[in-house]
Short mmCIF file of C-alpha atoms in Angstrom, two decimals:
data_model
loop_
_atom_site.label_atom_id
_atom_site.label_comp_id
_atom_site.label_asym_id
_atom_site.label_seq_id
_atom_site.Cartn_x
_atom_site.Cartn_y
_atom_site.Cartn_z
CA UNK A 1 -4.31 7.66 17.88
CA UNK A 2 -7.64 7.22 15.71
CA UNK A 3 -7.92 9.05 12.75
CA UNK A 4 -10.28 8.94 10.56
CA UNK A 5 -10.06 10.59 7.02
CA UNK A 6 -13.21 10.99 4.51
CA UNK A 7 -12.43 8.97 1.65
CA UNK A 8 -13.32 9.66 -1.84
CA UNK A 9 -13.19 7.63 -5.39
CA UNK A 10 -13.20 9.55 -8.45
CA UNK A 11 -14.42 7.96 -11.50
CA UNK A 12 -15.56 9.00 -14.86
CA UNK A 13 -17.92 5.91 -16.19
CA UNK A 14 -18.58 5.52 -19.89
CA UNK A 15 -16.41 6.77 -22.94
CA UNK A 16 -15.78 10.43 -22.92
CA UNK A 17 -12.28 11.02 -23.01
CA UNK A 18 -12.36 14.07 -21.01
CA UNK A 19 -11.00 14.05 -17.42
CA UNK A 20 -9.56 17.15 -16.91
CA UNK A 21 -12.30 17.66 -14.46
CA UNK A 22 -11.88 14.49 -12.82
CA UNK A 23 -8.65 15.63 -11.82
CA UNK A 24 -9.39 19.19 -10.49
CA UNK A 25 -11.81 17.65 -8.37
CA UNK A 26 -9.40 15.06 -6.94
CA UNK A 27 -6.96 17.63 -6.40
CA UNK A 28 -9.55 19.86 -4.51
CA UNK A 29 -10.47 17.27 -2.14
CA UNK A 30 -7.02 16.19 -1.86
CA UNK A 31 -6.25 19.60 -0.65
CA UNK A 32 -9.56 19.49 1.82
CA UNK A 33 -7.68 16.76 3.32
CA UNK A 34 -9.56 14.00 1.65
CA UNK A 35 -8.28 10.47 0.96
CA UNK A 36 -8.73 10.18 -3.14
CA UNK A 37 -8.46 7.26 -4.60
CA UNK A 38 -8.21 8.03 -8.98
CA UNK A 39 -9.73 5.59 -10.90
CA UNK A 40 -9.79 7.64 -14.18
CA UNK A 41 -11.30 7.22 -17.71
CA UNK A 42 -13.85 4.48 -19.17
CA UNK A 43 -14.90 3.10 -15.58
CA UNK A 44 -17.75 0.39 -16.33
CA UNK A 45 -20.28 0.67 -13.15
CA UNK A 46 -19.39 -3.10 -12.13
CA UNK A 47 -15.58 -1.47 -12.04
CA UNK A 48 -16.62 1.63 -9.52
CA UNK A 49 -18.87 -0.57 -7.46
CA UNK A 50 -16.36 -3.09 -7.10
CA UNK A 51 -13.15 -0.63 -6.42
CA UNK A 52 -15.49 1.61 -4.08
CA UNK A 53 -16.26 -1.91 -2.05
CA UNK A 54 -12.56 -2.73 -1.79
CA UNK A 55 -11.42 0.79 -0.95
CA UNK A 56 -14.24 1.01 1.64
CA UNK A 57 -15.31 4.52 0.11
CA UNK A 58 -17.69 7.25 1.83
CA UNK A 59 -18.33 9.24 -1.49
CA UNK A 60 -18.24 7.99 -5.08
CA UNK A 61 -17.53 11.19 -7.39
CA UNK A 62 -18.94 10.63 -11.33
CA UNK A 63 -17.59 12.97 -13.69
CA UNK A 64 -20.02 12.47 -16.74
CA UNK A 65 -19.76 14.39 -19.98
CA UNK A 66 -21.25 12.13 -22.31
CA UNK A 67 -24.67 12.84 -21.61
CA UNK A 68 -25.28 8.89 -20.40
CA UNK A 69 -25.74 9.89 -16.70
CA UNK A 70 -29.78 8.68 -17.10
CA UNK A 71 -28.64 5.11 -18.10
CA UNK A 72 -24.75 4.78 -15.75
CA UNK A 73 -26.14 6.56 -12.02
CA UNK A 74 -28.87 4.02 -12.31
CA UNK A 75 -26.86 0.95 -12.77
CA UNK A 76 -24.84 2.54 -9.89
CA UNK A 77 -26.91 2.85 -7.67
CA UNK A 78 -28.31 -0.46 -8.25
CA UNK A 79 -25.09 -2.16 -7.61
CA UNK A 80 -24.30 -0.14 -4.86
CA UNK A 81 -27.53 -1.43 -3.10
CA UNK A 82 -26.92 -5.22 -4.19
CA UNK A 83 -23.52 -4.95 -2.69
CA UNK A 84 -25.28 -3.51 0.30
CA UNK A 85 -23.39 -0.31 0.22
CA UNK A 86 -26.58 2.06 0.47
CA UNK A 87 -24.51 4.27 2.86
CA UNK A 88 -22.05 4.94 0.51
CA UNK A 89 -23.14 8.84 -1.02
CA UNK A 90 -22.92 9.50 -4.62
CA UNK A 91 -22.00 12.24 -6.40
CA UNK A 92 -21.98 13.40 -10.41
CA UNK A 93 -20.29 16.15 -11.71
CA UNK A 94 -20.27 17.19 -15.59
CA UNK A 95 -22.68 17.95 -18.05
CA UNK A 96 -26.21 17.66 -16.61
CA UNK A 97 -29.47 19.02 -17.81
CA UNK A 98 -31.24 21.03 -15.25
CA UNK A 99 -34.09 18.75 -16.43
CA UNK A 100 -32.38 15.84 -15.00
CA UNK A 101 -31.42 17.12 -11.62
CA UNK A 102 -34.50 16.07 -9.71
CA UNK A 103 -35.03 12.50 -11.52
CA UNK A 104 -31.34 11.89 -10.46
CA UNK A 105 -32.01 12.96 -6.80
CA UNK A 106 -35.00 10.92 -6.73
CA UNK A 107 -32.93 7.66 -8.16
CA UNK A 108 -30.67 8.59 -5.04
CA UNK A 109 -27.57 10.44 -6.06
CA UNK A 110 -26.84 12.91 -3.05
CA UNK A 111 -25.53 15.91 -5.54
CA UNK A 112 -25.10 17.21 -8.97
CA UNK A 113 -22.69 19.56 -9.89
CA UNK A 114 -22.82 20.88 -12.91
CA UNK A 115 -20.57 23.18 -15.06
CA UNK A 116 -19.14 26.65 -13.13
CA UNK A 117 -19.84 24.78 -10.05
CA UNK A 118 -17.21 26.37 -7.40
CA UNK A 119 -15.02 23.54 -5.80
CA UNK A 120 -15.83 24.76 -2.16
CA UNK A 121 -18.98 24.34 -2.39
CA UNK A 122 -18.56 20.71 -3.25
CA UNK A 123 -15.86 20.29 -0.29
CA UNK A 124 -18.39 21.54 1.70
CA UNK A 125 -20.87 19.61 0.57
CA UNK A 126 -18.79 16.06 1.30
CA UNK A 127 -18.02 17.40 4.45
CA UNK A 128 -21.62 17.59 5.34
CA UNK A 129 -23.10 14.62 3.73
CA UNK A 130 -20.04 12.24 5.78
CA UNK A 131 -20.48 11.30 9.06
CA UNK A 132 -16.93 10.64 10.29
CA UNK B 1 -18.63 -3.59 19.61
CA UNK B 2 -17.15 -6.72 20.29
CA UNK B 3 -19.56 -8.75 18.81
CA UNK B 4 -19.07 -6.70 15.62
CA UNK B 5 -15.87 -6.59 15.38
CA UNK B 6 -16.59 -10.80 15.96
CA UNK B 7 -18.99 -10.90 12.90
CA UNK B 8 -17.27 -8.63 10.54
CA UNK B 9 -14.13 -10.92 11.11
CA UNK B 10 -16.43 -13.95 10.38
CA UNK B 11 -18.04 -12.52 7.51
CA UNK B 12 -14.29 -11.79 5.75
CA UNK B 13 -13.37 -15.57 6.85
CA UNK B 14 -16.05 -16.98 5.26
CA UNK B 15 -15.50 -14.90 1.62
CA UNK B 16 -17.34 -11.19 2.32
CA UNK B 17 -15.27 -8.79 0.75
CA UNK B 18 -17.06 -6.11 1.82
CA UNK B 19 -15.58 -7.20 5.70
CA UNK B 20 -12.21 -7.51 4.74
CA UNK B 21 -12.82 -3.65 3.66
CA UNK B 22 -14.19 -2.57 6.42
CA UNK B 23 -11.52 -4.27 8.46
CA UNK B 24 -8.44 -3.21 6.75
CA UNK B 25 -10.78 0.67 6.84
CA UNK B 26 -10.64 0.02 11.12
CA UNK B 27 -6.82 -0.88 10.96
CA UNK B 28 -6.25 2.21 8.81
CA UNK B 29 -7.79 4.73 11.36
CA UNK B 30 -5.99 2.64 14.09
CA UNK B 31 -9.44 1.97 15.51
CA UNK B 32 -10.19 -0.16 19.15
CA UNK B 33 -11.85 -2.79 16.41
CA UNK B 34 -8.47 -3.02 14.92
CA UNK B 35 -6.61 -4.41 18.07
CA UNK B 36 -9.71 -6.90 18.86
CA UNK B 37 -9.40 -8.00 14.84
CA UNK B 38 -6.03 -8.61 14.69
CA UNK B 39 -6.02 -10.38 17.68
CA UNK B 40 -8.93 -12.45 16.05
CA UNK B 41 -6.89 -13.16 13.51
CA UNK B 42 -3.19 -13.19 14.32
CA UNK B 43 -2.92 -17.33 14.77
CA UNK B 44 -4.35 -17.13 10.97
CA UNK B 45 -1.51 -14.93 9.61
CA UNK B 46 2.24 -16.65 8.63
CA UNK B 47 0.44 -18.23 5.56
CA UNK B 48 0.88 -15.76 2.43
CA UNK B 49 3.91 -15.26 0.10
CA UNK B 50 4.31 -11.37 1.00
CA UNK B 51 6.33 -9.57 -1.72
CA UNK B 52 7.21 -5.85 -1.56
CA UNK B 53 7.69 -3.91 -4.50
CA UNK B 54 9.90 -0.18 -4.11
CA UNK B 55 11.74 1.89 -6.50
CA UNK B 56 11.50 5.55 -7.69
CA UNK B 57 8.47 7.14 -9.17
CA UNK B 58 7.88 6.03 -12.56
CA UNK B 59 9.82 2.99 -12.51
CA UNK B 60 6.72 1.51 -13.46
CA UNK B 61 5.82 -0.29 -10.19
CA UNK B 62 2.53 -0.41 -10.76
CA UNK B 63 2.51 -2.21 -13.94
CA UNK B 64 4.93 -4.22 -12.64
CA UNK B 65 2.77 -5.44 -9.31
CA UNK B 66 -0.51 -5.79 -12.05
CA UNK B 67 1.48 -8.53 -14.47
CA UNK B 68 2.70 -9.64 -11.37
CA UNK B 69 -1.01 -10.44 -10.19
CA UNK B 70 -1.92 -11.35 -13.81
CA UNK B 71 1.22 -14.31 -13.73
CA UNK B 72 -0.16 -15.48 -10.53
CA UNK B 73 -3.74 -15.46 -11.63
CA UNK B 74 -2.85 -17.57 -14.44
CA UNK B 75 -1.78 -20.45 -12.33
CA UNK B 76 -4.54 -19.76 -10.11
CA UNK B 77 -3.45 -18.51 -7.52
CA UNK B 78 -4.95 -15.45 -5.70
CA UNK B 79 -3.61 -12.01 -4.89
CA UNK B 80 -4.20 -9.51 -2.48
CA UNK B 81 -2.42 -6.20 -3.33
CA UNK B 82 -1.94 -3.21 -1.32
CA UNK B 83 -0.69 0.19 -2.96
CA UNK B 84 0.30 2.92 -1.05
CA UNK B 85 0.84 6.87 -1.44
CA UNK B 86 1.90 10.11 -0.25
CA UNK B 87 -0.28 11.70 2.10
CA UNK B 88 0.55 15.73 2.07
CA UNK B 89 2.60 17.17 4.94
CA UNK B 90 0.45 20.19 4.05
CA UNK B 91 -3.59 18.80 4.49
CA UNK B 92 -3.49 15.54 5.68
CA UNK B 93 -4.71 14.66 2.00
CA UNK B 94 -3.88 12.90 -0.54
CA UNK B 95 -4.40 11.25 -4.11
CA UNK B 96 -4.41 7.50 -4.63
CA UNK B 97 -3.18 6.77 -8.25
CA UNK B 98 -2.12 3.42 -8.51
CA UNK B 99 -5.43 1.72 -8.41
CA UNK B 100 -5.71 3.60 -11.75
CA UNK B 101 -2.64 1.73 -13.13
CA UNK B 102 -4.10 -1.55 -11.97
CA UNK B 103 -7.27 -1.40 -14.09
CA UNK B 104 -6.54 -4.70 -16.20
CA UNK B 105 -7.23 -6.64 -12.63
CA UNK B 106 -10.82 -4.87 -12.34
CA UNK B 107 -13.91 -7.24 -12.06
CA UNK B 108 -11.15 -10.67 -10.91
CA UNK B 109 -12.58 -11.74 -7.76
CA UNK B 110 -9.29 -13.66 -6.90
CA UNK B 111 -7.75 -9.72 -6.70
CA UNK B 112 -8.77 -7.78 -3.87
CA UNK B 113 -6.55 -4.53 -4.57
CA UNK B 114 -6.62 -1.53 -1.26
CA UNK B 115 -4.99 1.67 -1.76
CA UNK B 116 -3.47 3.39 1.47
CA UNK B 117 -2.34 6.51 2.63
CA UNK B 118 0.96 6.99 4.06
CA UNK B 119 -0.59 9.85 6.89
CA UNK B 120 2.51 11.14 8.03
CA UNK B 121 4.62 7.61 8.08
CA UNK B 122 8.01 7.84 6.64
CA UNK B 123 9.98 5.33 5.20
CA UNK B 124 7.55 4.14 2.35
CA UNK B 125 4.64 2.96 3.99
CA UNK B 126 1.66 3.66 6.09
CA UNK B 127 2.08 2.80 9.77
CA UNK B 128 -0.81 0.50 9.54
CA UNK B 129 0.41 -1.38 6.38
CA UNK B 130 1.90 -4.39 8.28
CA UNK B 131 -1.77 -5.08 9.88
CA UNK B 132 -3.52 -4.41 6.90
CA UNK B 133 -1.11 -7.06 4.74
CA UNK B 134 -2.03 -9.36 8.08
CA UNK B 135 -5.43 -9.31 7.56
CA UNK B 136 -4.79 -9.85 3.72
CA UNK B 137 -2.79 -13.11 4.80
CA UNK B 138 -5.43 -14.19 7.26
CA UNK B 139 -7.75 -13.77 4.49
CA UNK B 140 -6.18 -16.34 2.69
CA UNK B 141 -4.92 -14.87 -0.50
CA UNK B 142 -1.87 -17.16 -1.65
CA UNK B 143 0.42 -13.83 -2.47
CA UNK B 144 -0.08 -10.72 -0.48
CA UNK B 145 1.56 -8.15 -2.53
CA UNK B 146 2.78 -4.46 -1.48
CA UNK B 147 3.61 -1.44 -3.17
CA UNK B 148 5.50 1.45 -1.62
CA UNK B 149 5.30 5.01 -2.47
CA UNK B 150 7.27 6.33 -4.99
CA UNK B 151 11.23 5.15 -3.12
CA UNK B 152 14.05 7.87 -2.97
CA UNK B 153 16.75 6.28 -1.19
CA UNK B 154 16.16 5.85 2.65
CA UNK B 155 12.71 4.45 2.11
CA UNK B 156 13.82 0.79 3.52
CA UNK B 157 11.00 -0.24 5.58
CA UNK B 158 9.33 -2.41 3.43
CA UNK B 159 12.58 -4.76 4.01
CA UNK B 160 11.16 -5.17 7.47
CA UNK B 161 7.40 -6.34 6.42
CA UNK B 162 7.87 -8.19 3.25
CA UNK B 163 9.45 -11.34 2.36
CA UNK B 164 10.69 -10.87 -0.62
CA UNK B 165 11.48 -7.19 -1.77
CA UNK B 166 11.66 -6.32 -5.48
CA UNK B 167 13.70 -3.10 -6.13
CA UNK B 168 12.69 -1.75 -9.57
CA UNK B 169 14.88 0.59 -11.16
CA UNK B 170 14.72 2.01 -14.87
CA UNK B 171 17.66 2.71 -17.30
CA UNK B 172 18.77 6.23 -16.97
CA UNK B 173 18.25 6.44 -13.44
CA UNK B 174 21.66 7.14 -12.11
CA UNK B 175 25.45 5.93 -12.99
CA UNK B 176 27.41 3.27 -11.32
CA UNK B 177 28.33 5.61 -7.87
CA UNK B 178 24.69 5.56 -7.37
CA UNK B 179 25.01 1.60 -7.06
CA UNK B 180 27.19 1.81 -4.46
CA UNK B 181 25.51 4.26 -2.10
CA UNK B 182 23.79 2.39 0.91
CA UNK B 183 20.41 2.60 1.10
CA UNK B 184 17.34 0.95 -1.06
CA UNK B 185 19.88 -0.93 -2.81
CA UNK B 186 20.76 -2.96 0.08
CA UNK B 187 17.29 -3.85 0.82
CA UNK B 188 16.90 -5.64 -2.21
CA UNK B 189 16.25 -9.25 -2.98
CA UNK B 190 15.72 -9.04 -6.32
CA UNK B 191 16.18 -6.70 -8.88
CA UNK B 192 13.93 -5.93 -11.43
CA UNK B 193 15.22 -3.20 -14.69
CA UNK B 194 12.04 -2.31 -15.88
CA UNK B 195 11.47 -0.74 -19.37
CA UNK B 196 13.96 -2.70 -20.78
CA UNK B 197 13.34 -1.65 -24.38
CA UNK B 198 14.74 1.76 -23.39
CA UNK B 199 18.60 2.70 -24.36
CA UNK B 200 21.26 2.43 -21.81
CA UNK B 201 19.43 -0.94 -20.48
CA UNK B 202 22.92 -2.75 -20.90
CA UNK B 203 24.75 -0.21 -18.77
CA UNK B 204 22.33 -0.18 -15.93
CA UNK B 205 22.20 -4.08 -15.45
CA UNK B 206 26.20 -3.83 -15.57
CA UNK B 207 26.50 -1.42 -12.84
CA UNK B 208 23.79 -2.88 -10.86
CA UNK B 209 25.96 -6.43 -11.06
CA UNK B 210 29.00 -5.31 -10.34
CA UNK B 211 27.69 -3.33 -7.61
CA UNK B 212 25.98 -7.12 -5.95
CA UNK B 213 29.05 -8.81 -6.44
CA UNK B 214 31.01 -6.14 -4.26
CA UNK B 215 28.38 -6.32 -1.90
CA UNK B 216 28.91 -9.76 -0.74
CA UNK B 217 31.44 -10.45 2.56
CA UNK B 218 33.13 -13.10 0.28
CA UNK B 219 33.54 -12.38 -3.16
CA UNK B 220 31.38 -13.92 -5.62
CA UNK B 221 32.38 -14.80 -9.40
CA UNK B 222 31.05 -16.43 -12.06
CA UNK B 223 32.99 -19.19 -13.03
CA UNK B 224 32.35 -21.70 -16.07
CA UNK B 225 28.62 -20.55 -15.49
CA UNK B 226 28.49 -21.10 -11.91
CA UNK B 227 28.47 -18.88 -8.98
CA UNK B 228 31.50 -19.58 -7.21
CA UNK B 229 32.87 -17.91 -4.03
CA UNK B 230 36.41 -16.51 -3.13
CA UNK B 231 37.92 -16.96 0.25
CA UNK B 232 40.97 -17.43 1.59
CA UNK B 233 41.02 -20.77 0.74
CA UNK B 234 40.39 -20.39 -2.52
CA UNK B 235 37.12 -21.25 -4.79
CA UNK B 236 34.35 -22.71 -3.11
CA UNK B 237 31.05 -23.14 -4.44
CA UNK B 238 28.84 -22.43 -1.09
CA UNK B 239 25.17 -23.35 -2.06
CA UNK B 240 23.64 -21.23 1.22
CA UNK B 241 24.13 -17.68 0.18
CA UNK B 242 21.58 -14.99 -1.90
CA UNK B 243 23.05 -13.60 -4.95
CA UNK B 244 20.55 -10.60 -6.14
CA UNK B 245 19.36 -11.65 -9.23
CA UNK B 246 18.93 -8.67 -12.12
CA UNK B 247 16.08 -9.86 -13.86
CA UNK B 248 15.07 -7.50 -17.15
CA UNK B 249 11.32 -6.74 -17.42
CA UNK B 250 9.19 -4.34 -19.78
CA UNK B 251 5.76 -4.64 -18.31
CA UNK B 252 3.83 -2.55 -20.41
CA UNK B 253 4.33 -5.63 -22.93
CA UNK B 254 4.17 -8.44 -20.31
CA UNK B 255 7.68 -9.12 -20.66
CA UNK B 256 10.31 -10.47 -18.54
CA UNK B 257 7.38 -11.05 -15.98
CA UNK B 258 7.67 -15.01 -15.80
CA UNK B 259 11.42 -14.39 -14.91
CA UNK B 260 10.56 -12.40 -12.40
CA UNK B 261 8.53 -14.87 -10.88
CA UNK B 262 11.33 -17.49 -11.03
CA UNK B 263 13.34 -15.06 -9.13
CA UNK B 264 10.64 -14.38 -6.67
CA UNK B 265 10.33 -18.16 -6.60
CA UNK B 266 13.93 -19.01 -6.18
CA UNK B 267 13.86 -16.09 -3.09
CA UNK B 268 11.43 -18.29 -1.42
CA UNK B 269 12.97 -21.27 -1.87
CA UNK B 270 16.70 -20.20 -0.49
CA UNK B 271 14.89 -18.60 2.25
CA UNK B 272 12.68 -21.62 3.36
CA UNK B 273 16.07 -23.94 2.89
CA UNK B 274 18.20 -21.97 4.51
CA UNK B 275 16.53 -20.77 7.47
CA UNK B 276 15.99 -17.43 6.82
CA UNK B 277 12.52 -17.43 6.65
CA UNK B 278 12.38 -18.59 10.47
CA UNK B 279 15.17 -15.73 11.16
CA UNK B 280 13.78 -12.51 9.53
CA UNK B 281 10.07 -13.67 10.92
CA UNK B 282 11.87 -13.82 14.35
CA UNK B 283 13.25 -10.35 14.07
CA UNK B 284 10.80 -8.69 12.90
CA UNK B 285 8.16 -9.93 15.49
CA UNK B 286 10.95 -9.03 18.15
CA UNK B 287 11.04 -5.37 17.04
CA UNK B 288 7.40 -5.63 16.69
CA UNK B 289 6.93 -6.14 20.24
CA UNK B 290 9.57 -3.75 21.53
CA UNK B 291 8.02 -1.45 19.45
CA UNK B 292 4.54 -2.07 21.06
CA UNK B 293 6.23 -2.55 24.37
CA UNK B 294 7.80 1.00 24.61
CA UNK B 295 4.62 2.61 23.25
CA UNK B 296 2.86 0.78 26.40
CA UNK B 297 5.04 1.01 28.98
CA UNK B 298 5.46 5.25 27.77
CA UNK B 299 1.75 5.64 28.00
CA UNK B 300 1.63 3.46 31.37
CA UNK B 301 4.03 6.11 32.69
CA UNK B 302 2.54 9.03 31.57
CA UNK B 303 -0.70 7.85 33.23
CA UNK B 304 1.29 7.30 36.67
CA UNK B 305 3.04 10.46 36.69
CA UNK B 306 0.77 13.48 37.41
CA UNK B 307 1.05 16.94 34.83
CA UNK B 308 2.58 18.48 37.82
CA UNK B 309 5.63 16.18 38.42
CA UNK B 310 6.42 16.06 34.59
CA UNK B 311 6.26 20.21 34.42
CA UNK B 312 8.29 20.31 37.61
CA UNK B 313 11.18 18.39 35.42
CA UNK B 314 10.38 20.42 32.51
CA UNK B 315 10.89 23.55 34.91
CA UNK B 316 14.18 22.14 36.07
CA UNK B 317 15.32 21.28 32.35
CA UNK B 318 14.22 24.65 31.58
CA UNK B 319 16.30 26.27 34.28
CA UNK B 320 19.28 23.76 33.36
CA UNK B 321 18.96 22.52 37.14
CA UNK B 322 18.64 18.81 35.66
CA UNK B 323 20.10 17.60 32.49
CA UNK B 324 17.69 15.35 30.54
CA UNK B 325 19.08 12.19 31.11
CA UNK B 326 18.83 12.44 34.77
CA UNK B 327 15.25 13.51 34.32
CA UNK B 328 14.35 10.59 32.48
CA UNK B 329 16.19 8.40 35.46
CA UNK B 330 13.95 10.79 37.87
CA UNK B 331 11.19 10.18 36.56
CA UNK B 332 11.12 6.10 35.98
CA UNK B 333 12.37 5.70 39.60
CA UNK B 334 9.26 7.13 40.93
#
């Protein structure tokens, strides 16, 4: 009777007010058959950390239009490794410079998707980065 | 696997969070680790106030569960919450929203909040919910709190898991036939009328009372302020009996929430003194186990009788040779 489902938190860190993409995403994965858990607007990273710990996440999903993604994934991924949750794959959609793709990979976000991304592609994406 | 199962169980007993995620995660995907957890833990469990919160969507449940939380905080106590939702019929997915409602609790480390899918369980909660409040318990949070998914009217299992179950309604929800339909209404120990501040607050809390006071065997009145009881021989005041209090709240302002607590309070109380307590924990461990009993002895069959005896029945049901009853009898005598 195991089952195992892949489970995502969506959060948008920071104070853009904007979370219409937050939700589209959500409801893609929820329709991928994803677990979603919604956290919504003005996240602080101690918040996402703490509720992806609790929720025992496999993917965190950022949705950052703000332009702060060079100061918030850091302090992210920071946390995520004091909390010992390295295996836990992160994510940022929104408004990224092409100029900040790489130093965000190298930080160790697994994706960015930026704008006129196509939601499969990120399904897929999860799909492949999870090990369930 | 054993061992880690033995250390992740160790790790949540001595404070690690992260543990009691990843155990609650095992119970969720009904896991081996799960039965050799549980078992860990079970003499540990019995300890935590477990209230269950239910009502229809947008009642306002999830406020209502975070003041809850926030009241208990305040006297320091600590709070384990679980919320759960839909999963779809359609994908096996779903979205988790109450979490998002529960934002005021973020960063408390006397809250521990796990949202849960209901994957294909219905009646208001996940299959797994029981455990995972269990773990919660053996955990040692003083409250263990749950929320179902958004109630219709049939959605009565949290009854079975929870000591005390809050049914939250709103005003506007339904006239005074509604309150006298079985169902969710039955199931509750206390009422809570949230949004309060909204019109036709006065007319809900009347129908909801008059409704309780038809529900009891014995007829109870108020009398000179007191709750009396009519029987055939005449007024009594009988001390051993639940009336459903209707406690107004409007949690978006923190209002009405230390009532509630008194109510909760009271609950525990008449259940402790009364004997209750012992009664409903009796019961529900006794369905527990002929619950788990029937799923054993069923798969202990099943591995006894070979594909080719059970198709041979199925042949015979199919050819109406055998009615199913007699198969069943056929098939348990061999």
């Amino acid at each position: 009777m195991s089952q195992r489902k892949i489970r995502v938190l969506i959060a948008k860190p920071g104070l853009d007010g904007h979370d219409r993409g937050a939700k589209v995403i959500a409801r893609t994965l929820r329709d991928a058959g994803m677990e979603v858990i919604y956290t919504g607007l003005r996240q602080t990273p101690e918040m996402i950390v703490e509720a992806a710990l609790q929720e025992d996440v496999d993917v965190i999903g950022l949705s950052i239009l703000s332009g702060a993604h060079m100061a918030l994934a850091p302090r992210i991924i920071e946390l995520l490794h004091e909390h010992d949750l390295d295996d836990v794959k992160v994510i940022i959609g929104g408004i990224i410079p092409d100029s900040d793709i790489e130093p965000l990979k190298e930080i160790g976000i697994s994706g960015v998707f930026g704008p006129g991304s196509s939601t499969e592609k990120i399904v897929e994406f999860i799909n492949e980065v999870v090990t369930v | 696997m054993t061992s880690s199962v033995q250390s992740l169980v160790e790790q949540m007993l001595t404070g690690s969070r992260r543990a009691l995620a990843r155990l609650i995660s095992h119970i969720e995907n009904e896991a081996p680790e799960a039965t050799e957890a549980l078992a860990l833990l079970y003499a540990r469990t019995g300890q935590a106030v477990t209230i269950g919160v239910t009502g229809a969507p947008g009642t306002g449940k999830s406020c209502l569960v975070t003041e809850l939380a926030r009241f208990y905080r305040q006297q320091e106590k600590t709070v384990g919450i679980v919320a759960v939702d839909p999963t779809s019929p359609f994908t096996g997915g779903a979205v988790l929203g109450d979490r998002f409602r529960m934002r005021d609790l973020a960063g408390d480390s006397g809250v521990f909040i796990r949202s849960m899918a209901t994957r294909g369980q219905l009646g208001g909660l996940a299959r797994t919910t029981f455990d995972a409040m269990r773990v919660l318990d053996a955990a040692g949070f003083d409250y263990v709190i749950v929320e179902t998914v958004g109630a219709g009217q049939n959605e009565v299992e949290i009854a079975k898991v929870a000591d005390t179950t809050i049914l939250v309604e709103a005003p506007g929800m339904g006239d005074d036939i509604q309150a006298i339909k079985a169902g969710i209404l039955e199931i509750a120990d206390v009422i809570a009328v949230n949004k309060a501040d909204r019109p036709g607050v006065q007319n809900t809390v009347r129908a909801l009372k008059a409704m309780l006071e038809l529900g009891h065997r014995k007829r109870a009145v108020s009398h000179h302020g007191q709750m009396m009881m009519q029987d055939d021989g005449g007024g009594t005041i009988v001390d051993d009996f639940w009336m459903v209090p209707v406690v107004q709240t409007i949690a978006t302002q923190s209002e009405g929430i230390a009532d509630l607590a008194q109510a909760i309070t009271d609950h525990q109380s008449y259940l402790h003194e009364s004997g209750t307590q012992v009664e409903r924990d009796r019961v529900r461990l006794k369905n527990e186990l002929m619950q788990r009993l029937q799923s054993a002895l069923l798969s202990d069959l099943l591995q006894k009788t070979s594909a080719e005896t059970l198709n041979g029945v199925l042949e015979q049901l199919v050819v109406r040779e055998l009615d199913p009853a007699s198969a069943v009898q056929k098939l348990v005598s061999v």
